[in-house]
Amino acid sequence: MDGEWSATLLLCGIYSLVAIATQLGIICGAFSLAPIGWMSVGAYAAALAATKWQVGGATGLAIGVLVAVVFGPLVMLPVRRISGLYFALVSLAFVLVIQSVVSHMDYTGRALGIFGVPLLTNLWHVGIALVLVCGVAAFMTGGWRGRALRAAGQDPKVAYSMGVNVANLQLVVGAISAVIGVVAGFLYAHYVGYVDPTQYGFAMVVQVITMVIIGGRGHWMGAIIGAFLITSLPLILRPLAEWRDVVNGALLIVVAVLLPAGIFGVFGLFRRRAGPVDPAEAKAGH
Amino acid sequence: MSDLIVRDLSVHYGGIRAVRGVNLEARKGQVVAIVGPNGAGKSSTARAIMGLEPATGAVSISGREVLGHPTSMRASLGVGFVPEGRGVFGPLSVRENLLLGGYCIDSKLHTKRLDVICELFPVLGRRFEQHASSLSGGEQQMLAVGRALMSDPAVLICDEPSMGLAPAVSKTLFATLRTIADRGAAVLLGDQNAGRVFAVADEVCVMRLGSIIARGTPRSLGSPDELASHYFGTDSGSSAGLADT
């Protein structure tokens, strides 16, 4: 495979991870941007493990994952009091606080970041991580868990009255999203060879939101579609030279206007239309 | 013993006291209704019993005190809830909505319960894979009731089930609620359509400004128009918002 396409494919995979992490939060009613902050934690864990702590990559990843499991649910806690865009703003604050902290600490290299992270990540690593994360996402969003998550996302009070413990579900999703974010950041740091605070700031937040919206909210596959499209678009549109950004923006507007449920929403429509109509068959399918 | 016992229930919204010391009981096979105009406190009472509003007093379900316990636990103790405005999950299919209602019960029982719901509401069986949002208002209300029945609850709480429904549809729905009670559930029904309520209820509580001001059998309370003139100072049930619409 051409080196440029191979690199793009690898980045598609990494961005898919963080987009799936964000999508899981959206599905359960917690529009959290925290996965981008957790990506930063994973990247710095990789960099510090390799350059300061002098431990193996696996240890760095384990430390990052441990931090995510412990603190991921804590970052999700405010959703008990606030929701929607207000919660998104709180989670954005988490991202910006992490960015601010690492850019002011000598230990994390301040604004310059940390160089010399070993270039270990390859397509296989990303592919395996993506398959595993897809498995987790399918597990979480399938069957009774998925119904409960989606109910919590649509109307938490009604979901509670069905017996769904919405708060606990959201905390579990907070932990899972944080771990996925850490893994994405870890892989990214070991791919580009350095970390700096600008990598995981507002620009990344906008990019991930765009991926989720364009790909299709409400399903983890939508996140993957969005991540692959948005990441590979610059390469696909390269022959258009200086018109590339214009076409890029126009394409996003067209998708957003014509496909409000995102690209995956089109597949969902077909799937629903092709669904079983015989009640006996439908009942047997639960 | 009553399946639902409510003692001295009060609900405050800031400085406003929406429900003032309400006492209620509902036994198996009984439909207990709360009637009253908008703002009387019917929905606040229903939601407080379900744990969706902070309240003081005592609420006992099947002999167990639940006030202070989370809503999800009350559901698992056997309370089905039909919220005001139906609260169906629009993007989910009818089947998924119904299965959510059976969240608290063993999944092996789902098929049997789905059969029961489809027998009560045949139209739902024909719409299994449709998005709930594509159903008509009456069908959505049937779905909301069916979903609440999926867990085979000891107590079914229905908040304004006739809201926005055509008279014929609400008549069918209320008859089904009567059937549900006859099959062994205790039904608490909050609605302002006194005409419909009187046709199915065993006991009616008249609520005004957060308090129950009268209670009795439908026969002892008279017609909806008499009820309106006695308790709300209006000439007819419709002007008090109590008559059939």
Coordinates of C-alpha atoms in Angstrom, one line a residue:
Chain A
M1 CA 0.0 0.0 0.0
D2 CA 1.2 3.5 -0.8
G3 CA 2.9 5.1 2.3
E4 CA 0.6 8.1 2.3
W5 CA -2.6 6.0 2.1
S6 CA -1.2 3.7 4.8
A7 CA -0.5 6.6 7.1
T8 CA -4.0 8.0 6.4
L9 CA -5.6 4.6 7.1
L10 CA -3.7 4.4 10.4
L11 CA -4.9 7.9 11.4
C12 CA -8.4 6.9 10.3
G13 CA -8.2 4.0 12.8
I14 CA -7.0 6.2 15.6
Y15 CA -9.6 8.9 15.1
S16 CA -12.2 6.2 14.8
L17 CA -11.3 5.1 18.4
V18 CA -11.8 8.5 19.9
A19 CA -15.0 9.1 17.8
I20 CA -16.5 5.8 19.0
A21 CA -15.6 6.9 22.6
T22 CA -17.5 10.2 22.0
Q23 CA -20.4 8.4 20.3
L24 CA -20.9 6.1 23.3
G25 CA -21.4 9.1 25.6
I26 CA -23.8 10.7 23.1
I27 CA -25.9 7.4 22.9
C28 CA -26.4 7.3 26.7
G29 CA -27.3 11.0 27.0
A30 CA -23.9 12.3 28.1
F31 CA -22.6 14.5 25.3
S32 CA -19.0 14.4 26.6
L33 CA -16.0 15.7 24.8
A34 CA -13.8 14.2 27.6
P35 CA -12.5 11.4 25.3
I36 CA -10.2 14.0 23.6
G37 CA -8.9 14.9 27.1
W38 CA -8.3 11.3 27.8
M39 CA -6.5 11.0 24.4
S40 CA -4.2 13.6 25.7
V41 CA -3.7 11.6 29.0
G42 CA -2.9 8.5 26.9
A43 CA -0.4 10.4 24.7
Y44 CA 1.4 11.9 27.7
A45 CA 1.5 8.6 29.5
A46 CA 3.2 7.1 26.5
A47 CA 5.6 10.0 26.2
L48 CA 6.5 10.1 29.9
A49 CA 6.8 6.3 30.1
A50 CA 9.3 6.3 27.2
T51 CA 11.3 9.4 28.1
K52 CA 11.1 10.0 31.8
W53 CA 10.0 6.9 33.6
Q54 CA 12.1 4.6 31.4
V55 CA 9.5 1.9 31.5
G56 CA 8.1 -0.1 28.6
G57 CA 5.2 1.1 26.5
A58 CA 2.9 -1.5 28.0
T59 CA 3.5 -0.1 31.5
G60 CA 2.8 3.4 30.2
L61 CA -0.4 2.2 28.7
A62 CA -1.4 0.3 31.8
I63 CA -0.8 3.5 33.9
G64 CA -2.9 5.5 31.5
V65 CA -5.7 3.0 31.5
L66 CA -5.7 2.8 35.3
V67 CA -6.0 6.6 35.6
A68 CA -8.9 6.4 33.0
V69 CA -10.8 3.7 34.9
V70 CA -10.5 5.6 38.2
F71 CA -11.1 9.1 37.0
G72 CA -13.3 8.5 33.8
P73 CA -16.5 8.0 35.8
L74 CA -15.6 11.1 37.9
V75 CA -15.5 13.3 34.8
M76 CA -19.0 11.9 33.9
L77 CA -20.5 12.7 37.4
P78 CA -21.7 16.2 36.5
V79 CA -24.2 14.6 34.0
R80 CA -26.4 13.8 37.1
R81 CA -27.0 17.6 37.5
I82 CA -26.7 19.0 34.0
S83 CA -27.2 17.6 30.5
G84 CA -27.0 18.4 26.8
L85 CA -24.8 21.2 25.7
Y86 CA -24.2 22.3 29.3
F87 CA -22.6 19.0 30.1
A88 CA -20.7 19.2 26.8
L89 CA -19.3 22.5 27.9
V90 CA -18.2 21.0 31.3
S91 CA -16.5 18.2 29.5
L92 CA -14.8 20.7 27.1
A93 CA -13.5 22.5 30.2
F94 CA -11.9 19.1 31.2
V95 CA -10.2 18.9 27.9
L96 CA -8.9 22.5 28.1
V97 CA -7.8 22.1 31.7
I98 CA -5.6 19.1 30.8
Q99 CA -4.3 21.1 27.9
S100 CA -3.5 24.0 30.1
V101 CA -1.9 21.9 32.8
V102 CA 0.5 20.1 30.4
S103 CA 1.4 23.3 28.7
H104 CA 2.5 24.9 32.0
M105 CA 4.4 22.1 33.6
D106 CA 8.1 21.6 33.1
Y107 CA 7.6 17.9 33.6
T108 CA 5.5 17.7 30.5
G109 CA 7.7 19.9 28.4
R110 CA 5.4 23.0 28.6
A111 CA 4.2 24.2 25.2
L112 CA 7.0 22.4 23.4
G113 CA 5.8 19.0 24.6
I114 CA 7.9 15.9 24.7
F115 CA 9.9 14.6 21.8
G116 CA 11.6 11.2 21.3
V117 CA 8.6 8.9 21.8
P118 CA 9.5 5.7 20.0
L119 CA 7.8 5.1 16.7
L120 CA 6.1 1.8 17.5
T121 CA 2.6 2.1 16.3
N122 CA 1.8 0.3 13.0
L123 CA -1.4 -0.5 11.1
W124 CA -1.7 -3.9 12.9
H125 CA -1.7 -2.3 16.3
V126 CA -4.4 0.2 15.3
G127 CA -6.4 -2.5 13.5
I128 CA -6.4 -4.8 16.6
A129 CA -7.3 -1.9 18.8
L130 CA -10.1 -0.9 16.5
V131 CA -11.5 -4.4 16.3
L132 CA -11.4 -4.7 20.1
V133 CA -13.1 -1.3 20.6
C134 CA -15.7 -2.2 18.0
G135 CA -16.4 -5.4 20.0
V136 CA -16.8 -3.4 23.2
A137 CA -19.0 -0.8 21.5
A138 CA -21.2 -3.6 19.9
F139 CA -21.5 -5.3 23.3
M140 CA -22.5 -2.0 25.0
T141 CA -25.0 -0.9 22.4
G142 CA -26.5 -4.3 21.6
G143 CA -29.3 -6.2 23.3
W144 CA -30.8 -5.0 26.6
R145 CA -27.7 -2.9 27.4
G146 CA -28.1 -1.0 24.1
R147 CA -31.8 -0.4 24.6
A148 CA -31.1 0.9 28.1
L149 CA -28.3 3.2 26.9
R150 CA -30.5 4.6 24.1
A151 CA -33.4 5.0 26.4
A152 CA -31.2 6.8 28.9
G153 CA -30.0 9.1 26.1
Q154 CA -33.5 10.0 25.0
D155 CA -35.4 10.4 28.2
P156 CA -33.5 9.5 31.4
K157 CA -36.6 9.9 33.7
V158 CA -38.7 7.5 31.7
A159 CA -35.7 5.2 31.5
Y160 CA -35.4 5.3 35.3
S161 CA -39.1 4.4 35.5
M162 CA -38.4 1.3 33.4
G163 CA -35.9 0.2 36.0
V164 CA -32.8 1.4 34.2
N165 CA -30.2 2.8 36.5
V166 CA -29.2 5.6 34.2
A167 CA -26.6 7.1 36.5
N168 CA -24.7 3.9 36.8
L169 CA -24.8 3.2 33.1
Q170 CA -23.4 6.6 32.4
L171 CA -20.6 6.1 34.8
V172 CA -19.7 2.8 33.2
V173 CA -19.7 4.5 29.8
G174 CA -17.6 7.3 31.2
A175 CA -14.9 4.7 32.3
I176 CA -15.1 2.8 28.9
S177 CA -14.8 6.0 26.9
A178 CA -11.9 7.2 29.0
V179 CA -10.0 4.0 28.4
I180 CA -10.7 4.1 24.7
G181 CA -9.5 7.7 24.6
V182 CA -6.3 6.7 26.5
V183 CA -5.6 3.9 24.0
A184 CA -6.1 6.3 21.1
G185 CA -3.7 8.8 22.5
F186 CA -1.1 6.2 23.3
L187 CA -1.2 4.9 19.7
Y188 CA -1.1 8.4 18.3
A189 CA 1.9 9.4 20.4
H190 CA 3.8 6.3 19.4
Y191 CA 2.9 7.0 15.8
V192 CA 4.0 10.7 15.5
G193 CA 6.9 10.4 17.9
Y194 CA 6.1 13.4 20.1
V195 CA 3.3 15.0 22.1
D196 CA 2.5 18.7 22.5
P197 CA -0.6 20.4 24.0
T198 CA -1.9 21.7 20.7
Q199 CA -2.6 18.2 19.4
Y200 CA -5.5 17.7 21.8
G201 CA -7.1 21.0 22.0
F202 CA -10.2 22.7 20.6
A203 CA -9.3 21.9 17.0
M204 CA -9.4 18.2 17.8
V205 CA -12.7 18.6 19.6
V206 CA -14.2 20.2 16.5
Q207 CA -12.8 17.5 14.3
V208 CA -14.2 14.7 16.4
I209 CA -17.6 16.3 16.7
T210 CA -17.7 16.7 12.9
M211 CA -16.8 13.0 12.5
V212 CA -19.6 11.9 14.8
I213 CA -22.2 14.2 13.3
I214 CA -21.3 13.5 9.6
G215 CA -21.0 9.8 10.2
G216 CA -24.2 9.6 12.1
R217 CA -25.1 10.0 15.8
G218 CA -26.5 7.2 17.7
H219 CA -24.4 4.3 16.4
W220 CA -20.8 3.5 16.8
M221 CA -20.5 2.6 13.2
G222 CA -21.5 6.1 12.3
A223 CA -18.4 7.3 14.3
I224 CA -16.1 5.0 12.2
I225 CA -17.7 6.2 8.9
G226 CA -17.3 9.8 10.0
A227 CA -13.7 9.3 11.1
F228 CA -12.7 7.6 7.9
L229 CA -14.4 10.2 5.7
I230 CA -13.1 13.3 7.5
T231 CA -9.6 12.0 7.9
S232 CA -9.2 10.8 4.4
L233 CA -10.9 13.7 2.7
P234 CA -7.8 15.9 2.5
L235 CA -6.0 13.2 0.7
I236 CA -8.9 12.4 -1.6
L237 CA -9.4 16.0 -2.5
R238 CA -5.7 16.8 -3.0
P239 CA -6.0 17.0 -6.9
L240 CA -8.3 20.0 -6.3
A241 CA -5.3 21.9 -4.9
E242 CA -6.4 25.3 -3.4
W243 CA -10.1 24.4 -3.9
R244 CA -9.7 21.5 -1.5
D245 CA -10.9 23.3 1.6
V246 CA -13.8 24.8 -0.2
V247 CA -15.0 21.5 -1.5
N248 CA -14.3 19.9 1.9
G249 CA -16.5 22.5 3.6
A250 CA -19.3 22.3 0.9
L251 CA -19.3 18.5 1.3
L252 CA -19.8 18.8 5.0
I253 CA -22.7 21.3 4.6
V254 CA -24.4 19.0 2.0
V255 CA -24.1 16.0 4.2
A256 CA -25.3 17.9 7.3
V257 CA -28.3 19.4 5.4
L258 CA -29.4 16.4 3.3
L259 CA -28.6 13.7 5.9
P260 CA -29.5 15.0 9.3
A261 CA -29.1 11.5 10.8
G262 CA -25.6 11.3 9.2
I263 CA -24.3 8.9 6.6
F264 CA -25.0 5.9 8.8
G265 CA -28.6 7.1 9.2
V266 CA -29.2 6.1 5.5
F267 CA -28.1 2.5 6.3
G268 CA -30.4 2.5 9.3
L269 CA -33.3 3.6 7.2
F270 CA -32.8 0.7 4.8
R271 CA -32.3 -1.8 7.6
R272 CA -35.5 -0.7 9.3
R273 CA -37.4 -1.0 6.1
A274 CA -36.1 -4.5 5.5
G275 CA -36.9 -5.6 9.0
P276 CA -39.2 -8.5 9.8
V277 CA -42.9 -7.7 9.5
D278 CA -44.3 -11.0 10.9
P279 CA -45.0 -10.4 14.6
A280 CA -44.0 -13.9 15.5
E281 CA -40.7 -13.5 13.7
A282 CA -40.2 -10.1 15.3
K283 CA -40.9 -11.3 18.8
A284 CA -38.5 -14.2 18.4
G285 CA -35.8 -11.7 17.5
H286 CA -35.4 -10.0 20.9
Chain B
M1 CA -53.2 -5.5 52.3
S2 CA -53.1 -2.7 49.7
D3 CA -50.4 -3.0 47.1
L4 CA -49.9 0.8 47.0
I5 CA -50.2 2.9 50.2
V6 CA -49.5 6.6 50.2
R7 CA -49.4 8.5 53.4
D8 CA -49.2 12.2 53.9
L9 CA -47.4 12.7 50.6
S10 CA -46.2 16.3 49.9
V11 CA -44.2 17.7 47.0
H12 CA -42.5 21.1 47.0
Y13 CA -41.2 23.0 44.0
G14 CA -39.0 25.5 45.7
G15 CA -41.4 27.5 47.8
I16 CA -44.5 26.2 46.0
R17 CA -46.3 23.2 47.7
A18 CA -47.7 21.3 44.7
V19 CA -49.0 18.3 46.7
R20 CA -50.2 18.6 50.3
G21 CA -50.5 15.6 52.5
V22 CA -52.1 13.2 50.1
N23 CA -53.3 9.8 51.4
L24 CA -54.2 7.0 48.9
E25 CA -54.5 3.2 48.8
A26 CA -54.9 0.9 45.9
R27 CA -55.5 -2.9 46.1
K28 CA -55.2 -5.7 43.6
G29 CA -58.1 -5.5 41.1
Q30 CA -58.9 -1.9 41.9
V31 CA -58.8 1.2 39.8
V32 CA -58.2 4.3 42.0
A33 CA -58.5 7.5 40.1
I34 CA -57.4 11.0 40.8
V35 CA -59.4 13.7 39.0
G36 CA -59.0 17.4 39.0
P37 CA -58.3 20.3 36.7
N38 CA -54.9 21.3 35.4
G39 CA -52.5 22.2 38.2
A40 CA -54.4 20.2 40.8
G41 CA -51.3 18.1 41.6
K42 CA -52.3 14.8 39.9
S43 CA -49.1 14.4 37.9
S44 CA -46.9 15.6 40.8
T45 CA -48.5 12.9 43.0
A46 CA -48.0 10.2 40.3
R47 CA -44.4 11.3 39.7
A48 CA -43.6 11.5 43.4
I49 CA -44.9 7.9 44.0
M50 CA -42.6 6.8 41.2
G51 CA -39.7 8.7 42.7
L52 CA -39.4 11.2 39.9
E53 CA -40.0 14.2 42.2
P54 CA -38.6 14.7 45.7
A55 CA -41.3 14.2 48.2
T56 CA -42.0 13.8 51.9
G57 CA -44.4 11.4 53.6
A58 CA -44.5 7.6 53.1
V59 CA -45.0 5.4 50.0
S60 CA -45.3 1.7 50.4
I61 CA -45.3 -0.7 47.5
S62 CA -46.4 -4.3 48.2
G63 CA -45.6 -3.8 51.8
R64 CA -42.2 -2.2 51.3
E65 CA -41.5 1.4 52.1
V66 CA -39.9 3.0 49.1
L67 CA -39.7 6.8 49.7
G68 CA -36.1 7.8 49.4
H69 CA -35.3 4.8 47.2
P70 CA -34.4 5.4 43.6
T71 CA -37.0 5.2 40.8
S72 CA -35.3 2.2 39.2
M73 CA -35.7 0.3 42.4
R74 CA -39.4 1.1 42.6
A75 CA -39.7 -0.2 39.1
S76 CA -38.0 -3.4 40.0
L77 CA -40.4 -3.8 43.0
G78 CA -43.3 -4.0 40.6
V79 CA -44.5 -0.5 39.7
G80 CA -45.3 0.2 36.0
F81 CA -45.4 3.9 35.1
V82 CA -47.1 5.5 32.1
P83 CA -45.8 9.1 32.0
E84 CA -47.8 12.1 31.0
G85 CA -47.2 12.7 27.3
R86 CA -46.5 9.0 26.8
G87 CA -42.7 9.1 26.9
V88 CA -42.2 6.5 24.2
F89 CA -38.7 6.3 22.7
G90 CA -39.4 7.5 19.2
P91 CA -36.3 6.3 17.4
L92 CA -36.7 2.8 18.9
S93 CA -39.0 0.2 17.4
V94 CA -42.2 -0.8 19.1
R95 CA -40.6 -4.1 20.1
E96 CA -37.6 -2.4 21.6
N97 CA -39.9 -0.1 23.6
L98 CA -41.8 -3.0 24.9
L99 CA -38.6 -4.9 25.8
L100 CA -37.4 -1.9 27.7
G101 CA -40.5 -2.2 29.8
G102 CA -39.3 -5.7 30.7
Y103 CA -35.9 -4.5 31.7
C104 CA -36.5 -5.6 35.3
I105 CA -37.7 -9.1 34.6
D106 CA -35.9 -12.3 33.4
S107 CA -35.5 -12.1 29.6
K108 CA -36.9 -15.6 29.4
L109 CA -40.3 -14.1 30.3
H110 CA -40.2 -11.6 27.5
T111 CA -41.9 -13.6 24.8
K112 CA -44.7 -14.6 27.1
R113 CA -45.2 -11.0 28.2
L114 CA -45.1 -9.7 24.6
D115 CA -47.9 -12.2 23.8
V116 CA -49.9 -10.8 26.7
I117 CA -49.4 -7.2 25.5
C118 CA -50.2 -8.1 21.9
E119 CA -53.4 -9.7 23.1
L120 CA -54.4 -6.5 25.0
F121 CA -53.2 -4.2 22.2
P122 CA -53.3 -6.2 18.9
V123 CA -52.3 -3.1 16.9
L124 CA -48.9 -3.2 18.6
G125 CA -48.2 -6.7 17.3
R126 CA -48.8 -5.5 13.8
R127 CA -46.3 -2.6 14.2
F128 CA -43.5 -4.4 16.0
E129 CA -40.6 -3.2 13.8
Q130 CA -41.9 0.3 13.2
H131 CA -40.3 3.3 14.9
A132 CA -42.5 4.3 17.9
S133 CA -42.5 7.9 16.5
S134 CA -44.4 6.7 13.5
L135 CA -47.4 5.5 15.5
S136 CA -50.5 7.6 15.9
G137 CA -51.2 9.2 19.3
G138 CA -53.5 6.5 20.4
E139 CA -51.1 3.8 19.4
Q140 CA -48.3 5.5 21.2
Q141 CA -50.4 5.6 24.3
M142 CA -51.2 1.9 24.0
L143 CA -47.4 1.4 23.6
A144 CA -46.7 3.4 26.7
V145 CA -49.3 1.3 28.7
G146 CA -48.1 -2.0 27.1
R147 CA -44.5 -1.1 28.0
A148 CA -45.4 -0.4 31.6
L149 CA -47.2 -3.8 31.7
M150 CA -44.2 -5.7 30.4
S151 CA -42.8 -6.3 33.8
D152 CA -46.2 -7.6 35.0
P153 CA -46.4 -4.9 37.7
A154 CA -48.4 -5.2 40.9
V155 CA -49.1 -1.4 40.6
L156 CA -49.7 0.5 37.4
I157 CA -49.6 4.3 37.6
C158 CA -51.0 6.1 34.6
D159 CA -50.6 9.8 34.3
E160 CA -53.1 11.6 32.0
P161 CA -53.5 8.7 29.6
S162 CA -56.4 10.4 27.8
M163 CA -54.4 13.5 27.0
G164 CA -54.6 14.3 23.3
L165 CA -56.6 11.2 22.3
A166 CA -59.9 11.1 20.4
P167 CA -62.8 10.1 22.6
A168 CA -63.2 6.7 20.9
V169 CA -59.6 5.9 21.5
S170 CA -59.5 7.0 25.1
K171 CA -62.7 5.0 25.7
T172 CA -61.0 1.9 24.5
L173 CA -57.9 2.7 26.5
F174 CA -59.8 3.2 29.7
A175 CA -61.6 -0.1 29.1
T176 CA -58.3 -1.8 28.8
L177 CA -57.1 -0.2 32.1
R178 CA -60.2 -1.8 33.7
T179 CA -59.3 -5.1 32.2
I180 CA -55.7 -4.8 33.5
A181 CA -57.1 -4.2 37.0
D182 CA -59.5 -7.1 36.7
R183 CA -56.5 -9.3 35.9
G184 CA -55.0 -8.5 39.2
A185 CA -53.1 -5.2 39.1
A186 CA -53.7 -2.2 41.3
V187 CA -54.2 0.8 38.9
L188 CA -53.7 4.4 40.0
L189 CA -55.1 6.6 37.3
G190 CA -54.6 10.4 37.2
D191 CA -56.7 12.1 34.6
Q192 CA -58.9 15.1 34.1
N193 CA -61.4 13.3 31.9
A194 CA -63.9 12.6 34.7
G195 CA -66.4 11.1 32.4
R196 CA -64.1 8.4 31.3
V197 CA -62.6 7.9 34.8
F198 CA -66.0 7.5 36.4
A199 CA -66.8 4.7 33.9
V200 CA -63.8 2.5 35.1
A201 CA -62.8 3.6 38.6
D202 CA -63.7 1.8 41.8
E203 CA -62.7 4.9 43.9
V204 CA -62.2 8.5 42.8
C205 CA -60.2 11.1 44.6
V206 CA -61.0 14.7 43.7
M207 CA -57.9 16.9 43.8
R208 CA -57.7 20.6 43.9
L209 CA -54.7 22.9 44.7
G210 CA -52.6 19.9 45.8
S211 CA -55.1 18.4 48.2
I212 CA -57.7 15.7 48.0
I213 CA -60.9 17.5 48.8
A214 CA -63.3 14.6 48.3
R215 CA -63.2 10.9 47.6
G216 CA -65.7 8.1 47.1
T217 CA -67.2 5.8 44.5
P218 CA -68.1 7.3 41.2
R219 CA -71.8 6.8 42.1
S220 CA -71.4 8.7 45.5
L221 CA -69.7 11.6 43.8
G222 CA -72.4 12.1 41.2
S223 CA -71.9 13.1 37.5
P224 CA -68.8 15.0 36.3
D225 CA -71.0 18.1 35.9
E226 CA -72.2 17.8 39.5
L227 CA -68.6 17.3 40.6
A228 CA -67.5 20.4 38.8
S229 CA -70.2 22.6 40.3
H230 CA -69.7 21.1 43.8
Y231 CA -66.0 21.3 44.0
F232 CA -64.8 23.7 41.4
G233 CA -67.5 26.3 41.4
T234 CA -68.3 25.9 37.7
D235 CA -71.5 25.2 35.9
S236 CA -70.2 22.2 33.9
G237 CA -67.5 19.7 33.8
S238 CA -66.1 21.0 30.6
S239 CA -65.4 24.5 32.0
A240 CA -63.6 22.9 34.9
G241 CA -61.7 20.7 32.4
L242 CA -63.2 17.5 33.8
A243 CA -65.7 16.5 31.2
D244 CA -65.2 14.2 28.2
T245 CA -63.3 15.8 25.4

